[in-house]
Structures are given as C-alpha cells and as structure tokens.
Coordinates of N, CA, C and O in Angstrom, one line a residue:
X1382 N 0.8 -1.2 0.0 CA 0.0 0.0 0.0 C 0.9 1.2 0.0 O 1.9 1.3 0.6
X1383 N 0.3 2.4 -0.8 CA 1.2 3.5 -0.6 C 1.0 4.5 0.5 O 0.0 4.4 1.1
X1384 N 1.8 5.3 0.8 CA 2.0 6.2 1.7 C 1.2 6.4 1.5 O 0.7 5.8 0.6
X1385 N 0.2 7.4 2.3 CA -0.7 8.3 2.4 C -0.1 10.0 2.3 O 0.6 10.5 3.1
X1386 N -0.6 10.6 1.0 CA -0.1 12.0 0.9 C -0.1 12.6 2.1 O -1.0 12.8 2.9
X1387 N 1.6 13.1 2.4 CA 1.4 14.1 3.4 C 2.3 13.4 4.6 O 2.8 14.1 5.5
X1388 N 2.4 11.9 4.6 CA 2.8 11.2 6.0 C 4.1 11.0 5.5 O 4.3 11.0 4.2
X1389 N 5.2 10.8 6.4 CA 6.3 10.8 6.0 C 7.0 9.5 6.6 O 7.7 9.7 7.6
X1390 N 6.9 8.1 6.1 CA 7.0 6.6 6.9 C 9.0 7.0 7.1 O 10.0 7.5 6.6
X1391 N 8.6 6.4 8.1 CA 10.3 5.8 8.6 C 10.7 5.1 8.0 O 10.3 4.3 7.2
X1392 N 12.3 5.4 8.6 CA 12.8 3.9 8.2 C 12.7 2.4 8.5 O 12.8 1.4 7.8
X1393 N 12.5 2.5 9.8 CA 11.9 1.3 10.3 C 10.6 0.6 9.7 O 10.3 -0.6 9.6
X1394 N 10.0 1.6 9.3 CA 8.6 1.2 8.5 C 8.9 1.0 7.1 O 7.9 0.5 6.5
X1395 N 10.0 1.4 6.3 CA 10.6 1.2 5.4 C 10.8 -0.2 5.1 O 10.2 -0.8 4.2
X1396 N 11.8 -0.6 5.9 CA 12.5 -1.7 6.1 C 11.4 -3.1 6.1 O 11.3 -4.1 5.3
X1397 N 10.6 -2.5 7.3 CA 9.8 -3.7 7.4 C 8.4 -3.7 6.4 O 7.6 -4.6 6.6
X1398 N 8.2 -2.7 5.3 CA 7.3 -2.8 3.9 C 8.5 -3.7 3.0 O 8.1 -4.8 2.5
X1399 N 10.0 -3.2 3.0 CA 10.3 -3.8 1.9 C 11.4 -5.3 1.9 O 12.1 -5.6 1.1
X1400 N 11.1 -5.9 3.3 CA 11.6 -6.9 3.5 C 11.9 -8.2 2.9 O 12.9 -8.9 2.8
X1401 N 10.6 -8.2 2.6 CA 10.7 -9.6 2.0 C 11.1 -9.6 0.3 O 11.3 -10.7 -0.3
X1402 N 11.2 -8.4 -0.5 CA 11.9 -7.9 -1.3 C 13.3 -8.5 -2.2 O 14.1 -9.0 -1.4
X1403 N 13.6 -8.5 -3.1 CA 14.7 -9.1 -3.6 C 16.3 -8.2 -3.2 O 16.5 -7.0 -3.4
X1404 N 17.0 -9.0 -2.9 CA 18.0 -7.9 -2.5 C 19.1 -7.0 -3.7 O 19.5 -6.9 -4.9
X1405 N 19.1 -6.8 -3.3 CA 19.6 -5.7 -2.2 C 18.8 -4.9 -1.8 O 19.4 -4.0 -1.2
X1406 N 17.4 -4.6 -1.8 CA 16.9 -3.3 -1.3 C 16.7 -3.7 0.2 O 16.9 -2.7 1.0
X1407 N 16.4 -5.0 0.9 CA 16.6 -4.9 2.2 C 18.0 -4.4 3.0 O 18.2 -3.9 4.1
X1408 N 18.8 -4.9 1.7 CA 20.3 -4.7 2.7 C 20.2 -3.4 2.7 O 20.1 -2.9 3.9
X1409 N 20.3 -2.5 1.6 CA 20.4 -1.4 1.7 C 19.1 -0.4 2.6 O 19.2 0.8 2.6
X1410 N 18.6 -0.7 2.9 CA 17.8 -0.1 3.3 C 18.4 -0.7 5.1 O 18.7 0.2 5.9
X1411 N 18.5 -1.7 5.4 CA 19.0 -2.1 6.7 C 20.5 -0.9 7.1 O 20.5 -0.3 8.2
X1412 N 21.5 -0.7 6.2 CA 22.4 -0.1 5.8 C 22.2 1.2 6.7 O 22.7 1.6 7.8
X1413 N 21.1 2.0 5.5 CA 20.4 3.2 5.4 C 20.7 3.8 7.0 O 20.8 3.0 7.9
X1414 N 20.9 5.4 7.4 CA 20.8 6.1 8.4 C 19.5 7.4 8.4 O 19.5 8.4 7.6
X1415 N 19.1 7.4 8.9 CA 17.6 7.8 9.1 C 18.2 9.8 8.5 O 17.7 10.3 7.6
X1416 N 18.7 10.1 8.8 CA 19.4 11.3 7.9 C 20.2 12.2 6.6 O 20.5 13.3 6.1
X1417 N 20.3 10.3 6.4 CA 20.5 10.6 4.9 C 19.9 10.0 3.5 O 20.4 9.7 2.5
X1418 N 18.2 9.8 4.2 CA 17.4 9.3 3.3 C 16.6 10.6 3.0 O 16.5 11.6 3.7
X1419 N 16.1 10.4 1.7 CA 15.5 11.8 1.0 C 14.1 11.3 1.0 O 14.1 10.1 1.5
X1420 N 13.1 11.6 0.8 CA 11.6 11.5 0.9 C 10.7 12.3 0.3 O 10.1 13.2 0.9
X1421 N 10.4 12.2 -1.3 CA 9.7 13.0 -2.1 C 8.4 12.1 -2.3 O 8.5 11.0 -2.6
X1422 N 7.0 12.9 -2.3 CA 6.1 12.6 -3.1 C 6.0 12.2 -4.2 O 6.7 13.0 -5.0
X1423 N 5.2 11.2 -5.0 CA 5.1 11.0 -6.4 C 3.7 11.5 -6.8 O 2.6 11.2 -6.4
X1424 N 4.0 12.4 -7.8 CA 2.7 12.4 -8.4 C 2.7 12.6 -10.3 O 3.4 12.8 -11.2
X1425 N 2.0 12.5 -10.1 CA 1.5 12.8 -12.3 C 0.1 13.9 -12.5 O -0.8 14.2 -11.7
X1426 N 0.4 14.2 -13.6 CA -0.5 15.0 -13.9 C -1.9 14.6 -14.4 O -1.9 14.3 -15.6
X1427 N -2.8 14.6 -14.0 CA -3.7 14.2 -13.6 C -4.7 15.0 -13.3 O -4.7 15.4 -12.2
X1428 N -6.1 15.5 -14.3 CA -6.6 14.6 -15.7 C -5.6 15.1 -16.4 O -4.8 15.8 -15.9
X1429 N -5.5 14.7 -17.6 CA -4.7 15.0 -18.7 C -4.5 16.3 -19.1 O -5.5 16.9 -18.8
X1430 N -3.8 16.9 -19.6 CA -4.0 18.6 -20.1 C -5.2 18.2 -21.6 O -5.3 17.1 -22.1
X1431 N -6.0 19.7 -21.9 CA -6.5 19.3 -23.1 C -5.7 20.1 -24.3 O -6.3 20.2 -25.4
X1432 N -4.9 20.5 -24.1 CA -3.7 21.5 -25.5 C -2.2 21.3 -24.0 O -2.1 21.2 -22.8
X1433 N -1.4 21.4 -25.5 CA 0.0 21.4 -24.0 C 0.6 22.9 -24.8 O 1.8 23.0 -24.8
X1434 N -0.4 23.9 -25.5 CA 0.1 25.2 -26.0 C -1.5 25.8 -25.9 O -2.7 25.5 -26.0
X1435 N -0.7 26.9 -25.4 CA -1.8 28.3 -25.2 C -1.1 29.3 -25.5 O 0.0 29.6 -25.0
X1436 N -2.1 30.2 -26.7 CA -1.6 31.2 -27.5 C 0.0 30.6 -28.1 O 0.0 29.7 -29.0
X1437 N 1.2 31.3 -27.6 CA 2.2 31.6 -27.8 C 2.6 31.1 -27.0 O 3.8 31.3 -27.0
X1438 N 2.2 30.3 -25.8 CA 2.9 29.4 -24.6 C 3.3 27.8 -25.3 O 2.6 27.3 -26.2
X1439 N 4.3 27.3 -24.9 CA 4.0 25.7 -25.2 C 5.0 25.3 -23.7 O 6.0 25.7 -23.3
X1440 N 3.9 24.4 -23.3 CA 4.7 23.7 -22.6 C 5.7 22.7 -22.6 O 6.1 22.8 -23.7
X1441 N 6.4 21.8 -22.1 CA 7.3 20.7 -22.3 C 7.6 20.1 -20.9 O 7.7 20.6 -19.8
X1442 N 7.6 18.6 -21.5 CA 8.1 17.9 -20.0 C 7.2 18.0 -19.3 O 6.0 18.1 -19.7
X1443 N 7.8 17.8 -17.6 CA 6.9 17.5 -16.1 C 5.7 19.0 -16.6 O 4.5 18.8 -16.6
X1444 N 6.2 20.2 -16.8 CA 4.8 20.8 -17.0 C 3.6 20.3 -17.8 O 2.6 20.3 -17.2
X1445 N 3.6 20.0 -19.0 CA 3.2 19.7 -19.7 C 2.5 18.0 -19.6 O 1.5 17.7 -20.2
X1446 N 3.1 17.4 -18.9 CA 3.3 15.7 -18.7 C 3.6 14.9 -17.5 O 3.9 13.7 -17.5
X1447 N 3.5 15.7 -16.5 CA 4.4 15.0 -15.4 C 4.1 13.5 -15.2 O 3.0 13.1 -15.6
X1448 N 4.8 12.8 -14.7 CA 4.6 11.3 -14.7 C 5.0 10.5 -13.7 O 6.1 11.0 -13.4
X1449 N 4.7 9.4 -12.9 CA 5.4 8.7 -11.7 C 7.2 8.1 -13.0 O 7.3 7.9 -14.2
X1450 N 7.9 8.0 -11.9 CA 9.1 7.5 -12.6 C 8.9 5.7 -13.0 O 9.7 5.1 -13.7
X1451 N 7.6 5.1 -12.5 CA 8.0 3.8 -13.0 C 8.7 3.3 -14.5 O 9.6 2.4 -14.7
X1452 N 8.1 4.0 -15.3 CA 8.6 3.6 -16.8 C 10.1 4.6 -17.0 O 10.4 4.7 -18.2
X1453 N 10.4 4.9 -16.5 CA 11.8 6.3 -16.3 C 11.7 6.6 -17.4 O 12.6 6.3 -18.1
X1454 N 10.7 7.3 -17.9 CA 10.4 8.4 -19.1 C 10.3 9.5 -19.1 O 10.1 10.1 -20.2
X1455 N 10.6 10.2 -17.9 CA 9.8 11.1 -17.8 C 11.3 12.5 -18.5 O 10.8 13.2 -19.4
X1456 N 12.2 12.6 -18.3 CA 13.2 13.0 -19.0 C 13.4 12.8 -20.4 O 13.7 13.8 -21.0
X1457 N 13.4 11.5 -21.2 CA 13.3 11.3 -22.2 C 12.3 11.8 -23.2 O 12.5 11.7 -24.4
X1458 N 10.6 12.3 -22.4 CA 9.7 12.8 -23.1 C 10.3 14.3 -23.2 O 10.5 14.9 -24.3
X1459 N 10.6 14.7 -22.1 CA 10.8 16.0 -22.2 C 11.8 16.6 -23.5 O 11.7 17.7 -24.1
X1460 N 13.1 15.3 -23.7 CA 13.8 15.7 -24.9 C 12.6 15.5 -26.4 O 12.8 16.1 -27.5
X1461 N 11.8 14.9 -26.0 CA 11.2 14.7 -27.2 C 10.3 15.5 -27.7 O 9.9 15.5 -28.8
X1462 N 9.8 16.8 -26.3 CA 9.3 17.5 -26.6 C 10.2 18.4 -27.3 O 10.0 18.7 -28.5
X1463 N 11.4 18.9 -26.6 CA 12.2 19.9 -27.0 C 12.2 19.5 -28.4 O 11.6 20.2 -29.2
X1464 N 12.8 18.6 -28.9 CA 13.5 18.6 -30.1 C 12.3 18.5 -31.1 O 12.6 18.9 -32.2
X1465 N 11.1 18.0 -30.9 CA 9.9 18.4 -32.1 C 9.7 19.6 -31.9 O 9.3 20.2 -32.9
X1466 N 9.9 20.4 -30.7 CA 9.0 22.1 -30.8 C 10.3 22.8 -31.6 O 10.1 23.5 -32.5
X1467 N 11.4 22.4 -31.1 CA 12.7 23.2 -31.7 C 12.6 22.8 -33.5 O 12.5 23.6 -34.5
X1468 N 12.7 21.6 -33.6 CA 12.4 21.2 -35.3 C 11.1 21.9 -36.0 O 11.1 22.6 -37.1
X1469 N 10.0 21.7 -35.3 CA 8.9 22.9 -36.0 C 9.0 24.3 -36.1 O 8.3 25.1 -36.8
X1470 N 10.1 24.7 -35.2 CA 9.7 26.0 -34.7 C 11.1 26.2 -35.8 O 10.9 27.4 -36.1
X1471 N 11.9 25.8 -36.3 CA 13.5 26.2 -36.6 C 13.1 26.9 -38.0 O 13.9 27.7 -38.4
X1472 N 11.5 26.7 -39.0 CA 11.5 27.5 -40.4 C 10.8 28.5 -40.1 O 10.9 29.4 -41.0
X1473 N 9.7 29.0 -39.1 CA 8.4 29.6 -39.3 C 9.0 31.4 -39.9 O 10.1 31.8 -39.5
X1474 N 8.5 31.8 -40.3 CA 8.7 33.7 -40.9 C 8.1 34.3 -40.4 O 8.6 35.4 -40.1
X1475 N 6.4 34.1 -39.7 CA 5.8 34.7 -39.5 C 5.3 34.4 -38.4 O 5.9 33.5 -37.8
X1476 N 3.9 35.1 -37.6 CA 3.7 34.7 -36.2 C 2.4 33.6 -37.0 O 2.3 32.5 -36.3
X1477 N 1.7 33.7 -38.0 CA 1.0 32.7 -38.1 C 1.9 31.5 -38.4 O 1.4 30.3 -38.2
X1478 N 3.5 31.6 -39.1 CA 3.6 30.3 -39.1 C 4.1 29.9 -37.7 O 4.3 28.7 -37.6
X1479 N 4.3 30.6 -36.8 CA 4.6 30.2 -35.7 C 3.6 29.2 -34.5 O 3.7 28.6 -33.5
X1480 N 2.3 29.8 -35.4 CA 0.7 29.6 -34.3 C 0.9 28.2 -35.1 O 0.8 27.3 -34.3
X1481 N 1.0 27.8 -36.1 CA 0.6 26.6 -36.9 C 1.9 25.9 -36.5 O 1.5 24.9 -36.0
X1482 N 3.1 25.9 -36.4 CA 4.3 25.2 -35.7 C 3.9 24.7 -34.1 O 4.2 23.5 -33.6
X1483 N 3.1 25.8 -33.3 CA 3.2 25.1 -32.0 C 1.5 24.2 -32.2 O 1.4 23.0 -31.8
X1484 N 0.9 24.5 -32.5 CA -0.9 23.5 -32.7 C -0.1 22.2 -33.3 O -0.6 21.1 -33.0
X1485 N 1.1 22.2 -34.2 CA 2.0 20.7 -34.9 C 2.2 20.2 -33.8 O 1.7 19.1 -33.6
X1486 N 3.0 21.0 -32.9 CA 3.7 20.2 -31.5 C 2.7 19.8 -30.8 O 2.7 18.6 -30.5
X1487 N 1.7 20.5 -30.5 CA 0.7 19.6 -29.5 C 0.2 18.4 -30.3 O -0.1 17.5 -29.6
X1488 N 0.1 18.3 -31.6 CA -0.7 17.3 -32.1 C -0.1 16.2 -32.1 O -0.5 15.0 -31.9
X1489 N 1.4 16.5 -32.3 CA 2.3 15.0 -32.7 C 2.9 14.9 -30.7 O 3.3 13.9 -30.2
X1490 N 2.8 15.7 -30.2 CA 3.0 15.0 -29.0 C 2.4 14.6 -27.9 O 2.8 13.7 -27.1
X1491 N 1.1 15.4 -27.6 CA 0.1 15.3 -26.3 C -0.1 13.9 -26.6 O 0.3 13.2 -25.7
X1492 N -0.4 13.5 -27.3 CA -1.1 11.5 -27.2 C -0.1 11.1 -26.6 O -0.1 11.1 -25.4
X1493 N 1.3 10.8 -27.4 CA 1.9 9.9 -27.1 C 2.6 10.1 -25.4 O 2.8 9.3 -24.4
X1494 N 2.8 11.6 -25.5 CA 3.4 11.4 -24.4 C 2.2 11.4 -22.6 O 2.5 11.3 -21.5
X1495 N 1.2 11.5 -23.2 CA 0.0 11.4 -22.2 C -0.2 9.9 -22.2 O -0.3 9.4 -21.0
X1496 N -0.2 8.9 -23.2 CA -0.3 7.8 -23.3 C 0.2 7.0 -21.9 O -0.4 6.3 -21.1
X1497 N 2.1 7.7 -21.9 CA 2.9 7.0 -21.2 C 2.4 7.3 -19.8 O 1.7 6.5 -19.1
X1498 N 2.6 8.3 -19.4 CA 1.8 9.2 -18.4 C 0.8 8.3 -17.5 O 0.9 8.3 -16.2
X1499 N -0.1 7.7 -18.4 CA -1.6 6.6 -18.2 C -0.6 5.2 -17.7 O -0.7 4.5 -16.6
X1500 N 0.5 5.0 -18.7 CA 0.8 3.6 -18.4 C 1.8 3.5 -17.5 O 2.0 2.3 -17.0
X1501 N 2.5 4.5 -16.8 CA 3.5 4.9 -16.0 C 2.5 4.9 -14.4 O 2.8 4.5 -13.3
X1502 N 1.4 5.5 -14.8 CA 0.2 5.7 -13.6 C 0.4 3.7 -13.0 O 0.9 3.2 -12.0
X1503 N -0.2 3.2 -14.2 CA -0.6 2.0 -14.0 C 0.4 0.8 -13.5 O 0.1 -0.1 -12.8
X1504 N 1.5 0.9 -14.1 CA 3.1 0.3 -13.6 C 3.2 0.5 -11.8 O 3.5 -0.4 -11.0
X1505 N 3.0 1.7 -11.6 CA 3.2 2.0 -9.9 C 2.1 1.8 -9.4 O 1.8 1.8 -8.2
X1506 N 1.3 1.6 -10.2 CA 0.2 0.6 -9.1 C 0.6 -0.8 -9.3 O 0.7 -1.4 -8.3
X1507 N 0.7 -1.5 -10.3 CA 1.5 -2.9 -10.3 C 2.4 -3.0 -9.8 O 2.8 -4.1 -9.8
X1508 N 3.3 -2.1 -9.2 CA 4.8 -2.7 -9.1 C 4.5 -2.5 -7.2 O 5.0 -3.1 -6.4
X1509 N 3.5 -1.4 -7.0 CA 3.6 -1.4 -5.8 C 3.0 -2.3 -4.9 O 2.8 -3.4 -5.4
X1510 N 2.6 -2.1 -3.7 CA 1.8 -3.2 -2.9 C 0.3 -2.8 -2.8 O -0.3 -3.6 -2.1
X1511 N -0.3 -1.8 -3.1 CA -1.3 -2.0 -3.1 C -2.4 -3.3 -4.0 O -2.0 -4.4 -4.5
X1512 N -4.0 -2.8 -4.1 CA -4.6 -3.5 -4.5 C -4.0 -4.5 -5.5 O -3.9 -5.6 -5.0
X1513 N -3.5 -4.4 -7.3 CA -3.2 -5.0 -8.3 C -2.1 -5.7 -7.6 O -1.6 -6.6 -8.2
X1514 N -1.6 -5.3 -6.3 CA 0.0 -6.7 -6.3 C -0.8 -7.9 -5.9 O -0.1 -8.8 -6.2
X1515 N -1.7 -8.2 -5.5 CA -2.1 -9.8 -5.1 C -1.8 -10.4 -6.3 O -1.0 -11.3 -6.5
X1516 N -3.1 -9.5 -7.5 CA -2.8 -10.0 -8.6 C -1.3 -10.2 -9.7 O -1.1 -11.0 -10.6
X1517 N -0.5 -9.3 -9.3 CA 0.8 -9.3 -9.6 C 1.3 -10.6 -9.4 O 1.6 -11.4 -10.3
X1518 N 1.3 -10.8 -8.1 CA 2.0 -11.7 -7.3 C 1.5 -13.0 -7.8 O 2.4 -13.8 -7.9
X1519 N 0.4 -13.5 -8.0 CA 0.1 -15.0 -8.5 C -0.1 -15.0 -9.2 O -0.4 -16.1 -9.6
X1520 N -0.2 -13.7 -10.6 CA 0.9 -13.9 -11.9 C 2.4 -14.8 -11.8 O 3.0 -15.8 -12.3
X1521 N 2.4 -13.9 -10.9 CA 4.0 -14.2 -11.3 C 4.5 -15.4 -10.5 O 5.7 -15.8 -10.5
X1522 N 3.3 -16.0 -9.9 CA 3.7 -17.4 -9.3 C 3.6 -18.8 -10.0 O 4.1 -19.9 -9.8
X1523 N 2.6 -18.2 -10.7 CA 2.3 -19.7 -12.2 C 3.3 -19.5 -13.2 O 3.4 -20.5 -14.0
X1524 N 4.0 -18.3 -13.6 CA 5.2 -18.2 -14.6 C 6.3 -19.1 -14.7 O 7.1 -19.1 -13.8
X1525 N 6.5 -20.1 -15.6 CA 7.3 -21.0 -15.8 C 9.1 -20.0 -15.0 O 9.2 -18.8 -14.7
X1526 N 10.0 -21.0 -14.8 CA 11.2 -20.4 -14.3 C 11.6 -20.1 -15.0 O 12.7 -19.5 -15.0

C-alpha cells in the first residue's frame, strides 16, 4: 500500500514494507541512516491537459506531462518535446507560421506522451503493494522459471 499523501514513513517502516523484497533493497535499506534518506512525493498530472500550447505558450516535459518514474520516461519525453518544438519551430517567418508550428507540437506529442503518463500511472500501481499486487504476485507465481 502506498504512503498516504502528506505522511512521512520511517525507516523502520521502510524496512519492514520492503523486506521480503529481492535484495539488495533490504540490505540497503537495513544499511540506510535515518538522515540521509530523502523522501519525495510521487505524483502525475492528472486529468490529462487538453492543449500542451496556449496562445504563444508551449509547454514541455513535467509541466506539460508530469509522470510517476515507474517507466523512467519522464526525462526522455521532455527531450522529445524539445527537439519536435525546436524542429517545427527552426522555419516559421511569420507569427502565423509560428501559431501553426506550435498546434504541430501539441498534435504530434500530447497522445503519445500522455499515453505514457496513463501507463506509468498503471506500472506503480502494479509494481507497488497495493490493490493490483495480489494480482501481480500469483501472476507471477504460475510463470514458468
């Protein structure tokens, strides 16, 4: 089960969620000194944006997309925004070709990179312990070796 927004688990309570775990994360985490562990919230952006450009704004990346790290995409979208907005944006002359360069960027990127977003959501709920790990788990117990 996940944290509850806002609460901040120990390490003791660390330890004993991720125990039975493949190692090294118990070792490491047994290791661990209560001072030099960091403790950030996860979140995604959530509902989806409906344009990732307004007027003459375009967004990119965690603004535009933010995402849990399960799929570790979330850096690699962001290059992918840059370098389509930079590639549309590198001929335009005028400010209409510039209105028609950024409505390109939202079209060829909001799906895909919202897509991941959805499947990144869904990964950290499978990989974590809440509800879907039962099901995870006797998946992954009938899996040939």
């Amino acid at each position: 089960m996940a944290t509850p927004q806002g609460r901040r688990e120990s390490l003791d309570e660390l330890r004993a969620r991720f125990a039975d775990w493949h190692d090294p994360i118990p070792r490491v985490l047994a290791e661990a000194e209560e001072e030099t562990v960091l403790r950030h919230e996860i979140h995604d952006l959530s509902p989806h944006l409906r344009s990732f450009v307004t007027g003459n704004v375009a967004l990119v990346g965690d603004a535009a997309h933010a995402m849990t790290p399960s799929l570790g995409q979330g850096a690699c979208q962001a290059l992918l925004d840059a370098a389509t907005l930079a590639d549309l944006l590198a001929t335009p002359r005028t400010p209409a070709d510039v209105a028609i360069a950024l409505r390109a960027y939202d079209a060829r990127r909001r799906r895909p990179a919202q897509r991941l977003v959805t499947m990144s959501r869904w990964m950290t709920r499978l990989a974590g312990t809440g509800r879907l790990s039962g099901a995870r788990n006797a998946l992954l117990q009938i899996l040939p070796a």
